[in-house]
Short mmCIF file of C-alpha atoms in Angstrom, two decimals:
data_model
loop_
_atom_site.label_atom_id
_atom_site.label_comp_id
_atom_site.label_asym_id
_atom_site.label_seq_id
_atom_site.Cartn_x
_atom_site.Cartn_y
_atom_site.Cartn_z
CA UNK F 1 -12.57 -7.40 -1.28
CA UNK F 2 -12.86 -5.24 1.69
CA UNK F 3 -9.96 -2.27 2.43
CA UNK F 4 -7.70 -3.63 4.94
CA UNK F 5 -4.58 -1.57 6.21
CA UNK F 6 -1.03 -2.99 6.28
CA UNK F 7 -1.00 -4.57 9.86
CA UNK F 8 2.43 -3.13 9.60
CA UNK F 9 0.84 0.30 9.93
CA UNK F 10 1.26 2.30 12.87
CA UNK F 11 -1.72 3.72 14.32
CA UNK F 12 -2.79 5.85 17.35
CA UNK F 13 -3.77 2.80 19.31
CA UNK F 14 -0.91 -0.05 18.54
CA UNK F 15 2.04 1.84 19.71
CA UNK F 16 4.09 3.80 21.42
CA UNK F 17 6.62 6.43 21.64
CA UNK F 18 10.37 6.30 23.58
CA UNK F 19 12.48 9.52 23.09
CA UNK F 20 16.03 9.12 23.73
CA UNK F 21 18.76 11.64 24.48
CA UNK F 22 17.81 14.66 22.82
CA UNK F 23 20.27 17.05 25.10
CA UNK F 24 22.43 19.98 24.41
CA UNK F 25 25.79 18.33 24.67
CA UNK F 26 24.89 16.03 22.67
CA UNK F 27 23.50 17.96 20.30
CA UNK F 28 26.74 19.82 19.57
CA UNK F 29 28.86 16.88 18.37
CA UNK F 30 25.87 15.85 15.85
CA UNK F 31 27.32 15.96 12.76
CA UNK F 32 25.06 13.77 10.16
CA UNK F 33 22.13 16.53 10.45
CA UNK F 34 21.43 19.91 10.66
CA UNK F 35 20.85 20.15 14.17
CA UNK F 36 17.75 22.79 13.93
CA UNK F 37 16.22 20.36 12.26
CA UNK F 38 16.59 17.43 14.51
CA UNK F 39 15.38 19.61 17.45
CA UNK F 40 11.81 20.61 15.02
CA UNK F 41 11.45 17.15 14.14
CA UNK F 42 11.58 15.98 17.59
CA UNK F 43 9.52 18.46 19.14
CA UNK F 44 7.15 17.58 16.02
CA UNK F 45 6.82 13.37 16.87
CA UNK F 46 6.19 14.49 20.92
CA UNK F 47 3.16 17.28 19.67
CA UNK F 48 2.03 14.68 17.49
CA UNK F 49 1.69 12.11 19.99
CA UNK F 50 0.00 14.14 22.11
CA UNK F 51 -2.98 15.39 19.62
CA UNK F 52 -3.35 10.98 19.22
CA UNK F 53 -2.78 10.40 22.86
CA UNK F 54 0.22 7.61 22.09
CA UNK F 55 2.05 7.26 25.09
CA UNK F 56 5.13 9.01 25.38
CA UNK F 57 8.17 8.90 27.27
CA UNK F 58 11.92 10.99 27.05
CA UNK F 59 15.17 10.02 28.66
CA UNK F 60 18.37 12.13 29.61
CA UNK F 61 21.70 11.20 30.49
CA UNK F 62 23.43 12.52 33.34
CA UNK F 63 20.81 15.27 33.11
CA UNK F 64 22.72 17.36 36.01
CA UNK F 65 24.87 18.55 33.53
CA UNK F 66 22.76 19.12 30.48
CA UNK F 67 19.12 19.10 30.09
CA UNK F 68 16.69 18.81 27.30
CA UNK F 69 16.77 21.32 24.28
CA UNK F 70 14.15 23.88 25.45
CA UNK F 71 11.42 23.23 23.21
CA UNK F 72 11.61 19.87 24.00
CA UNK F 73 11.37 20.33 27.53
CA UNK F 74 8.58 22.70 26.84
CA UNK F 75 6.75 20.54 24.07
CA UNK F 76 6.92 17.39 26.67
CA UNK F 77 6.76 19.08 30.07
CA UNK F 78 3.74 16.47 31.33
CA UNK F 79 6.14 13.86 31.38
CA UNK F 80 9.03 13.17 33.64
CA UNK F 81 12.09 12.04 32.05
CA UNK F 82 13.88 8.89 32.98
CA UNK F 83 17.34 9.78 33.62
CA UNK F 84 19.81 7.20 33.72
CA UNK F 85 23.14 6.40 33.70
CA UNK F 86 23.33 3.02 30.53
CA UNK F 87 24.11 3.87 26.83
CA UNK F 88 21.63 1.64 26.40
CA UNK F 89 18.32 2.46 27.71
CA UNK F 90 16.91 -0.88 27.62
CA UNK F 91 19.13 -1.52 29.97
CA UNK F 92 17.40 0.15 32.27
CA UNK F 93 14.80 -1.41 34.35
CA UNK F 94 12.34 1.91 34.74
CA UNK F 95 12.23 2.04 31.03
CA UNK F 96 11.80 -1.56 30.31
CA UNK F 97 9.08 -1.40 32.48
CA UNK F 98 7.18 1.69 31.06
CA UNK F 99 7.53 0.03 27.18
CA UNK F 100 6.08 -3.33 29.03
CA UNK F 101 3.40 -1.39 31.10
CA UNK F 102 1.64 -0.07 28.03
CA UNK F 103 1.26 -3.32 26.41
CA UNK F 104 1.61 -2.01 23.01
CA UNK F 105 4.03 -4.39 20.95
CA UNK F 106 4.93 -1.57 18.15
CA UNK F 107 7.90 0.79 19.61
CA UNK F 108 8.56 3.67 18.28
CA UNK F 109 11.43 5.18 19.08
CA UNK F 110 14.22 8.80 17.70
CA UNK F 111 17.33 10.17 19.50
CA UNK F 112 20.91 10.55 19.71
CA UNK F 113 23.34 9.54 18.83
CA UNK F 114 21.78 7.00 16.28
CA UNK F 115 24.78 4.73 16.54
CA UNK F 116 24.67 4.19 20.29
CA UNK F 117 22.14 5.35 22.44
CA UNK F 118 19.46 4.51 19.32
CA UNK F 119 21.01 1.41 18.31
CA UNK F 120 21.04 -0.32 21.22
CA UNK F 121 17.53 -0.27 22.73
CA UNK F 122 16.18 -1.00 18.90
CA UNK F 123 18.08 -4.25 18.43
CA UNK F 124 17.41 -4.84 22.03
CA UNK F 125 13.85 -4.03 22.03
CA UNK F 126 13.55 -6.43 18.47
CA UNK F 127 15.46 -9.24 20.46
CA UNK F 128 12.47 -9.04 23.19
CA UNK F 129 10.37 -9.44 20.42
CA UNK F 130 9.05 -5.62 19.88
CA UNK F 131 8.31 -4.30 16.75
CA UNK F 132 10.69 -1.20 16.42
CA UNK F 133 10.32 2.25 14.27
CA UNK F 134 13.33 4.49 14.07
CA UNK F 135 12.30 7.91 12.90
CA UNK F 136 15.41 8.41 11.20
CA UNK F 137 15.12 12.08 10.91
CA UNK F 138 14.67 12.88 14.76
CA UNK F 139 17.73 11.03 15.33
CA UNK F 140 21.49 12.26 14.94
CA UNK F 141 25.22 10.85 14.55
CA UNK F 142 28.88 11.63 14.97
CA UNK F 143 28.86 11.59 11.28
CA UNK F 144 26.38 10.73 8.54
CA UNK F 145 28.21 7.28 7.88
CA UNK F 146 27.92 6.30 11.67
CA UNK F 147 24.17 7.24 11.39
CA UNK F 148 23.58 5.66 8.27
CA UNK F 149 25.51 2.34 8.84
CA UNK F 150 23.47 2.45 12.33
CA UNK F 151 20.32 2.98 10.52
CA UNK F 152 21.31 0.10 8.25
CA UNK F 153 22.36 -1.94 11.24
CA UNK F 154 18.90 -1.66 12.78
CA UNK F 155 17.02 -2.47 9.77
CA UNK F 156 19.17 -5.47 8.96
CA UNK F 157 18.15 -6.95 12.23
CA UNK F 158 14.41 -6.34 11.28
CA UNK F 159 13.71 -2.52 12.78
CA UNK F 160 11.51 -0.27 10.05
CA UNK F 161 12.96 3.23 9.21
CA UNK F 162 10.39 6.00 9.00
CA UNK F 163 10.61 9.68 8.67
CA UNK F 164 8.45 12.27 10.80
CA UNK F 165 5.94 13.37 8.45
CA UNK F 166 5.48 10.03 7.32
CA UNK F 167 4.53 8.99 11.19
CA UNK F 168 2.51 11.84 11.40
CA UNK F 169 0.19 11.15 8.23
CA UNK F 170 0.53 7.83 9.41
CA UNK F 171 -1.52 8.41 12.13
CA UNK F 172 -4.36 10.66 10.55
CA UNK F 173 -4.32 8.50 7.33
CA UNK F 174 -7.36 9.97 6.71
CA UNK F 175 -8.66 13.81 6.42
CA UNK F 176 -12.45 12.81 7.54
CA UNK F 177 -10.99 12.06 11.01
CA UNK F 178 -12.13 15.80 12.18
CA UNK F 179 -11.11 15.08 15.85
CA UNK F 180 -7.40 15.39 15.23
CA UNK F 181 -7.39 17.04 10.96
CA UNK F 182 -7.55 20.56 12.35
CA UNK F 183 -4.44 19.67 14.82
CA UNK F 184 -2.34 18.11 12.52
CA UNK F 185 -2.96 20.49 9.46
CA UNK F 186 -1.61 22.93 12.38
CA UNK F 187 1.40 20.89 12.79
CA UNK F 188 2.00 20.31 9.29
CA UNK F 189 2.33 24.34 8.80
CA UNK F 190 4.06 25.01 12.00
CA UNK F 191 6.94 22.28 11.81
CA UNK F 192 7.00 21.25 8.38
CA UNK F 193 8.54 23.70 6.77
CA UNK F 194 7.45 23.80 2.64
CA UNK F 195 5.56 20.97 2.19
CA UNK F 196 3.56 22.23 5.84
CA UNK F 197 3.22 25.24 4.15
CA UNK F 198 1.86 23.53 1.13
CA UNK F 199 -0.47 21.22 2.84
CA UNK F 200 -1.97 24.09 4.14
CA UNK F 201 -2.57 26.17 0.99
CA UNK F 202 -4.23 22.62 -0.48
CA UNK F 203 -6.05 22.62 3.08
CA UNK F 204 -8.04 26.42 2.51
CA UNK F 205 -7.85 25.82 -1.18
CA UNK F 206 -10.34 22.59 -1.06
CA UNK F 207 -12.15 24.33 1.49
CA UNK F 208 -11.35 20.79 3.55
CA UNK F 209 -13.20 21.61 7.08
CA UNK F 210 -15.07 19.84 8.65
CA UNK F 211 -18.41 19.22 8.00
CA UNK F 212 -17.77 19.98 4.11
CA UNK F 213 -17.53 16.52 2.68
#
């Protein structure tokens, strides 16, 4: 029987990648996460989506008055925000339009806060009949049961939870892809804290480069 991935599976190619929110105010009332972390993972999904070339696109609200976290803004400087003035960005017609315009049906999509400006678009973007990742680890809440029951929420209503280093690997899925191993091993150690650090000890200590298997 030949290998066949999960067609649920997200992959370079099939999707791509809405980033919602991820400002300073808002960033002070998160309260479910550590927000350090939330800023690393986020910077993390945009530097992985540019080594696989998924499209990519941020948001802001009302970003007169607060911008996006610095590395962010740095990590994601190609592309111009959307700014807008809904809680619910699909909503908005612009960004509508830019999920549409890439004609890729998987949507994968972190922010804050996870129990309005995430939940909305997802069950909004699965009612349009997208398929809809929340990386549940780029995204903050008021609290962690407002994030959780909005994670819960989501997935009830069909959306598929997924973590940031599980996107990433995801998206390599397999080490003899040398155009992009050498990039993400980087990642791995740069934003992944012990098990980055790890995968790049196992990385020197199989000698895996390219050319050696």
């Amino acid at each position: 029987m030949p290998a066949r991935p999960a067609k649920t599976l997200l992959s370079p190619d099939n999707h791509s990648l809405l980033m919602i929110d991820h400002q300073y105010l808002q960033m002070l009332t998160i309260r479910s996460h550590d927000a350090s972390e939330i800023i690393n993972d986020a910077v993390a999904l945009v530097e992985a989506a540019e080594i696989f070339k998924v499209p990519m696109l941020t948001t802001t609200a009302f970003k007169e008055r607060q911008g996006l976290v610095a590395p962010l803004a740095e990590a994601s400087k190609a592309v111009k925000p959307i700014d807008r003035t809904t809680l619910n960005s699909w909503e908005d017609p612009r960004i509508v339009d830019w999920v549409e315009k890439t004609g890729r049906k998987k949507l994968v999509i972190a922010g804050q806060w996870t129990e309005v400006c995430i939940a909305m678009p997802v069950l909004s973007a699965l009612d349009a009949g997208f398929e809809v990742y929340v990386v549940t680890d780029a995204c903050g809440g008021a609290s962690c049961e407002a994030h959780d029951m909005a994670v819960e929420r989501m997935v009830q209503a069909g959306a598929r939870p997924i973590t940031t280093w599980a996107y990433v690997s995801e998206l390599q899925r397999d080490w003899a892809r040398a155009a992009t191993a050498e990039q993400v091993t980087k990642l791995f150690a740069q934003r992944g804290g012990a098990f980055g650090q790890g995968l790049l000890w196992e990385w020197d200590l199989l000698s895996l480069k390219e050319g050696t298997r």
